[in-house]
mmCIF file of C-alpha atoms and ligand atoms in Angstrom:
data_model
loop_
_atom_site.group_PDB
_atom_site.id
_atom_site.type_symbol
_atom_site.label_atom_id
_atom_site.label_comp_id
_atom_site.label_asym_id
_atom_site.label_seq_id
_atom_site.Cartn_x
_atom_site.Cartn_y
_atom_site.Cartn_z
ATOM 1 C CA MET A 1 75.334 69.003 79.890
ATOM 2 C CA ALA A 2 76.805 71.117 77.150
ATOM 3 C CA ILE A 3 78.308 68.809 74.596
ATOM 4 C CA GLN A 4 79.865 70.746 71.739
ATOM 5 C CA PRO A 5 80.958 69.596 68.270
ATOM 6 C CA ILE A 6 84.641 68.638 68.141
ATOM 7 C CA ARG A 7 86.721 70.319 65.423
ATOM 8 C CA LEU A 8 88.416 67.876 63.081
ATOM 9 C CA PHE A 9 91.869 67.802 61.509
ATOM 10 C CA GLY A 10 91.904 70.376 58.713
ATOM 11 C CA ASP A 11 90.205 73.070 60.801
ATOM 12 C CA PRO A 12 92.645 76.004 61.059
ATOM 13 C CA VAL A 13 91.819 76.570 64.748
ATOM 14 C CA LEU A 14 93.762 73.352 65.453
ATOM 15 C CA ARG A 15 96.890 74.931 63.960
ATOM 16 C CA ALA A 16 96.684 78.267 65.764
ATOM 17 C CA THR A 17 98.663 79.166 68.873
ATOM 18 C CA ALA A 18 96.112 79.591 71.649
ATOM 19 C CA LYS A 19 96.134 82.686 73.843
ATOM 20 C CA PRO A 20 96.771 82.628 77.600
ATOM 21 C CA VAL A 21 93.723 83.023 79.813
ATOM 22 C CA THR A 22 93.784 86.386 81.584
ATOM 23 C CA THR A 23 90.268 86.506 83.062
ATOM 24 C CA PHE A 24 89.078 83.731 85.341
ATOM 25 C CA ASP A 25 85.397 84.403 84.958
ATOM 26 C CA LYS A 26 82.063 82.680 84.417
ATOM 27 C CA GLU A 27 82.817 82.147 80.734
ATOM 28 C CA LEU A 28 86.005 80.271 81.565
ATOM 29 C CA ARG A 29 84.112 78.043 83.981
ATOM 30 C CA LYS A 30 81.530 77.344 81.265
ATOM 31 C CA LEU A 31 84.339 76.472 78.842
ATOM 32 C CA VAL A 32 85.811 73.992 81.347
ATOM 33 C CA ARG A 33 82.338 72.467 81.833
ATOM 34 C CA ASP A 34 81.796 72.169 78.069
ATOM 35 C CA LEU A 35 85.242 70.621 77.586
ATOM 36 C CA THR A 36 84.593 68.135 80.390
ATOM 37 C CA ASP A 37 81.119 67.153 79.155
ATOM 38 C CA THR A 38 82.264 66.802 75.556
ATOM 39 C CA MET A 39 85.360 64.795 76.522
ATOM 40 C CA VAL A 40 83.405 62.408 78.760
ATOM 41 C CA ASP A 41 80.704 61.970 76.115
ATOM 42 C CA ALA A 42 83.188 61.263 73.284
ATOM 43 C CA PRO A 43 84.727 59.492 75.282
ATOM 44 C CA GLY A 44 88.314 60.694 75.391
ATOM 45 C CA ALA A 45 91.229 60.979 77.808
ATOM 46 C CA GLY A 46 91.678 64.679 77.146
ATOM 47 C CA LEU A 47 90.288 67.658 75.263
ATOM 48 C CA ALA A 48 91.836 71.058 74.566
ATOM 49 C CA ALA A 49 89.868 74.285 74.059
ATOM 50 C CA PRO A 50 90.952 74.702 70.392
ATOM 51 C CA GLN A 51 89.175 71.399 69.681
ATOM 52 C CA LEU A 52 85.942 73.227 70.527
ATOM 53 C CA GLY A 53 87.010 76.184 68.393
ATOM 54 C CA VAL A 54 88.159 78.288 71.364
ATOM 55 C CA SER A 55 91.751 79.465 71.006
ATOM 56 C CA LEU A 56 92.573 79.671 74.731
ATOM 57 C CA ARG A 57 95.165 77.780 76.787
ATOM 58 C CA VAL A 58 92.825 75.403 78.626
ATOM 59 C CA PHE A 59 92.435 71.632 78.580
ATOM 60 C CA THR A 60 90.626 68.911 80.480
ATOM 61 C CA TYR A 61 91.660 65.320 81.113
ATOM 62 C CA ARG A 62 90.253 62.090 82.462
ATOM 63 C CA VAL A 63 92.891 59.491 83.164
ATOM 64 C CA ASP A 64 92.470 56.438 85.420
ATOM 65 C CA GLY A 65 89.092 57.750 86.523
ATOM 66 C CA VAL A 66 90.446 61.127 87.635
ATOM 67 C CA LEU A 67 88.861 64.207 86.060
ATOM 68 C CA GLY A 68 90.789 67.442 85.908
ATOM 69 C CA HIS A 69 91.584 70.590 84.001
ATOM 70 C CA LEU A 70 94.476 73.002 83.638
ATOM 71 C CA VAL A 71 94.669 76.626 82.521
ATOM 72 C CA ASN A 72 97.856 78.214 81.097
ATOM 73 C CA PRO A 73 99.967 75.050 81.498
ATOM 74 C CA ASP A 74 103.731 75.199 81.776
ATOM 75 C CA LEU A 75 105.406 71.792 81.486
ATOM 76 C CA SER A 76 108.650 70.291 82.744
ATOM 77 C CA LEU A 77 109.379 66.980 81.037
ATOM 78 C CA SER A 78 111.431 64.036 82.243
ATOM 79 C CA GLU A 79 114.383 62.958 80.135
ATOM 80 C CA GLU A 80 113.139 59.389 80.206
ATOM 81 C CA GLU A 81 110.813 58.638 77.303
ATOM 82 C CA GLN A 82 107.857 56.354 76.686
ATOM 83 C CA ASP A 83 106.459 54.995 73.455
ATOM 84 C CA GLY A 84 102.892 53.807 73.071
ATOM 85 C CA PRO A 85 99.615 54.203 71.208
ATOM 86 C CA GLU A 86 98.096 57.662 71.003
ATOM 87 C CA GLY A 87 94.943 59.015 69.386
ATOM 88 C CA CYS A 88 93.076 62.300 69.120
ATOM 89 C CA LEU A 89 89.379 63.181 69.095
ATOM 90 C CA SER A 90 90.127 65.525 66.175
ATOM 91 C CA LEU A 91 91.451 62.551 64.176
ATOM 92 C CA PRO A 92 88.749 59.926 64.799
ATOM 93 C CA GLY A 93 89.822 56.307 64.486
ATOM 94 C CA LEU A 94 93.550 56.943 64.156
ATOM 95 C CA ARG A 95 95.989 55.447 66.660
ATOM 96 C CA PHE A 96 99.743 55.454 66.304
ATOM 97 C CA ASP A 97 102.664 54.841 68.616
ATOM 98 C CA THR A 98 104.009 58.220 69.656
ATOM 99 C CA LYS A 99 107.130 59.031 71.638
ATOM 100 C CA ARG A 100 106.590 61.204 74.705
ATOM 101 C CA ALA A 101 108.406 62.076 77.893
ATOM 102 C CA TYR A 102 107.702 59.455 80.563
ATOM 103 C CA GLY A 103 106.860 61.980 83.241
ATOM 104 C CA VAL A 104 105.654 65.538 83.446
ATOM 105 C CA VAL A 105 105.236 68.264 86.053
ATOM 106 C CA ALA A 106 102.596 70.706 84.815
ATOM 107 C CA LYS A 107 102.157 74.030 86.542
ATOM 108 C CA GLY A 108 99.187 76.251 85.813
ATOM 109 C CA PHE A 109 95.901 77.388 87.271
ATOM 110 C CA ASN A 110 92.475 75.990 87.945
ATOM 111 C CA MET A 111 89.368 77.734 86.576
ATOM 112 C CA HIS A 112 89.166 79.896 89.703
ATOM 113 C CA GLY A 113 92.678 81.252 89.169
ATOM 114 C CA ASP A 114 94.360 79.274 91.972
ATOM 115 C CA PRO A 115 97.833 77.961 91.095
ATOM 116 C CA VAL A 116 97.958 74.167 90.709
ATOM 117 C CA THR A 117 100.639 71.610 89.911
ATOM 118 C CA ILE A 118 99.852 68.255 88.314
ATOM 119 C CA GLU A 119 102.478 65.531 88.363
ATOM 120 C CA GLY A 120 102.032 62.450 86.246
ATOM 121 C CA THR A 121 103.741 59.585 84.496
ATOM 122 C CA GLU A 122 102.768 57.208 81.700
ATOM 123 C CA LEU A 123 99.212 57.831 80.441
ATOM 124 C CA LEU A 124 98.608 61.028 82.422
ATOM 125 C CA ALA A 125 101.956 62.433 81.269
ATOM 126 C CA ARG A 126 101.159 61.463 77.684
ATOM 127 C CA CYS A 127 97.753 63.105 77.907
ATOM 128 C CA ILE A 128 99.084 66.357 79.387
ATOM 129 C CA GLN A 129 101.755 66.591 76.679
ATOM 130 C CA HIS A 130 99.218 65.845 73.931
ATOM 131 C CA GLU A 131 96.748 68.466 75.187
ATOM 132 C CA THR A 132 99.425 71.108 75.749
ATOM 133 C CA ASP A 133 100.615 70.492 72.176
ATOM 134 C CA HIS A 134 97.086 71.382 71.000
ATOM 135 C CA LEU A 135 97.525 74.823 72.598
ATOM 136 C CA ASP A 136 100.567 75.367 70.376
ATOM 137 C CA GLY A 137 98.833 74.161 67.213
ATOM 138 C CA VAL A 138 100.738 70.879 67.300
ATOM 139 C CA LEU A 139 99.046 67.541 66.593
ATOM 140 C CA PHE A 140 100.372 64.100 67.505
ATOM 141 C CA LEU A 141 100.888 63.451 63.781
ATOM 142 C CA ASP A 142 103.705 65.992 63.908
ATOM 143 C CA ARG A 143 105.532 63.781 66.396
ATOM 144 C CA LEU A 144 105.386 60.558 64.387
ATOM 145 C CA ASP A 145 108.356 59.264 62.448
ATOM 146 C CA ARG A 146 108.243 59.640 58.699
ATOM 147 C CA GLU A 147 106.932 56.168 57.943
ATOM 148 C CA GLN A 148 104.144 56.299 60.518
ATOM 149 C CA ARG A 149 103.210 59.744 59.376
ATOM 150 C CA LYS A 150 102.753 58.502 55.826
ATOM 151 C CA ALA A 151 100.501 55.741 57.140
ATOM 152 C CA ALA A 152 98.566 58.296 59.193
ATOM 153 C CA MET A 153 98.051 60.578 56.189
ATOM 154 C CA LYS A 154 96.764 57.649 54.185
ATOM 155 C CA ALA A 155 94.400 56.709 57.016
ATOM 156 C CA ILE A 156 93.112 60.303 57.029
ATOM 157 C CA ARG A 157 92.535 60.278 53.274
ATOM 158 C CA ASP A 158 90.728 56.944 53.599
ATOM 159 C CA ALA A 159 88.582 58.091 56.526
ATOM 160 C CA ASP A 160 85.081 59.223 55.608
ATOM 161 C CA TRP A 161 85.598 62.473 57.562
ATOM 162 C CA GLY A 162 88.904 63.118 55.772
ATOM 163 C CA GLN A 163 87.651 63.378 52.205
ATOM 164 C CA GLY A 164 88.982 66.373 50.359
ATOM 165 C CA LEU A 165 91.388 67.403 53.126
ATOM 166 C CA VAL A 166 94.866 68.476 52.203
ATOM 167 C CA PRO A 167 97.101 67.154 54.965
ATOM 168 C CA ARG A 168 99.526 69.740 56.258
ATOM 169 C CA VAL A 169 102.074 69.649 59.010
ATOM 170 C CA LYS A 170 102.943 72.922 60.625
ATOM 171 C CA VAL A 171 106.467 74.022 61.290
ATOM 172 C CA SER A 172 106.738 72.911 64.866
ATOM 173 C CA PRO A 173 108.489 74.746 67.684
ATOM 174 C CA HIS A 174 108.908 71.317 69.296
ATOM 175 C CA PRO A 175 111.144 68.354 68.592
ATOM 176 C CA THR A 176 109.628 66.489 65.662
ATOM 177 C CA PHE A 177 111.538 63.227 66.195
ATOM 178 C CA GLY A 178 113.079 63.086 62.772
ATOM 179 C CA PHE A 179 110.191 64.433 60.790
ATOM 180 C CA PRO A 180 111.419 67.191 58.460
ATOM 181 C CA ARG A 181 110.173 70.642 59.419
HETATM 182 ZN ZN1 ZN B 1 94.091 65.619 70.497
#
């Protein structure tokens, strides 16, 4: 087991654009193991490498009992949307309804460098979109509508881990669902 500390909202690594993996080596396999162990221990449905302070395009997930990981993901999203509660291990205790595509086809690689495709709907699709956002420095807060975002910022200020943080929303390359960029 190699459980690592999870970076919290306010840490700049969560706002950086992660780099593509180019070497599928022992270190990458260790990263996937650390992500998996830390995610399962938390517990959480997904964890992206930047949340462990590693700015690489890798995430793990555990949805409906299925464990997996994806390297260098490339997503195709359905036009149909879903709305439902979402949270993040980097924002402990916060849950807000977040709009996402209903389905996703995610192409990428496994830790050995073999091409893989993951298809999912509902929770798995939500998780894959959330984790891929992390690789672009985007947090689910950025996808909330203005009113929910205000409530989320207040919840962060009120949280014991959020003391002294200055909330900041990055200019997003993604649709922000009405939130001003
Ligand atoms: Zn997250």
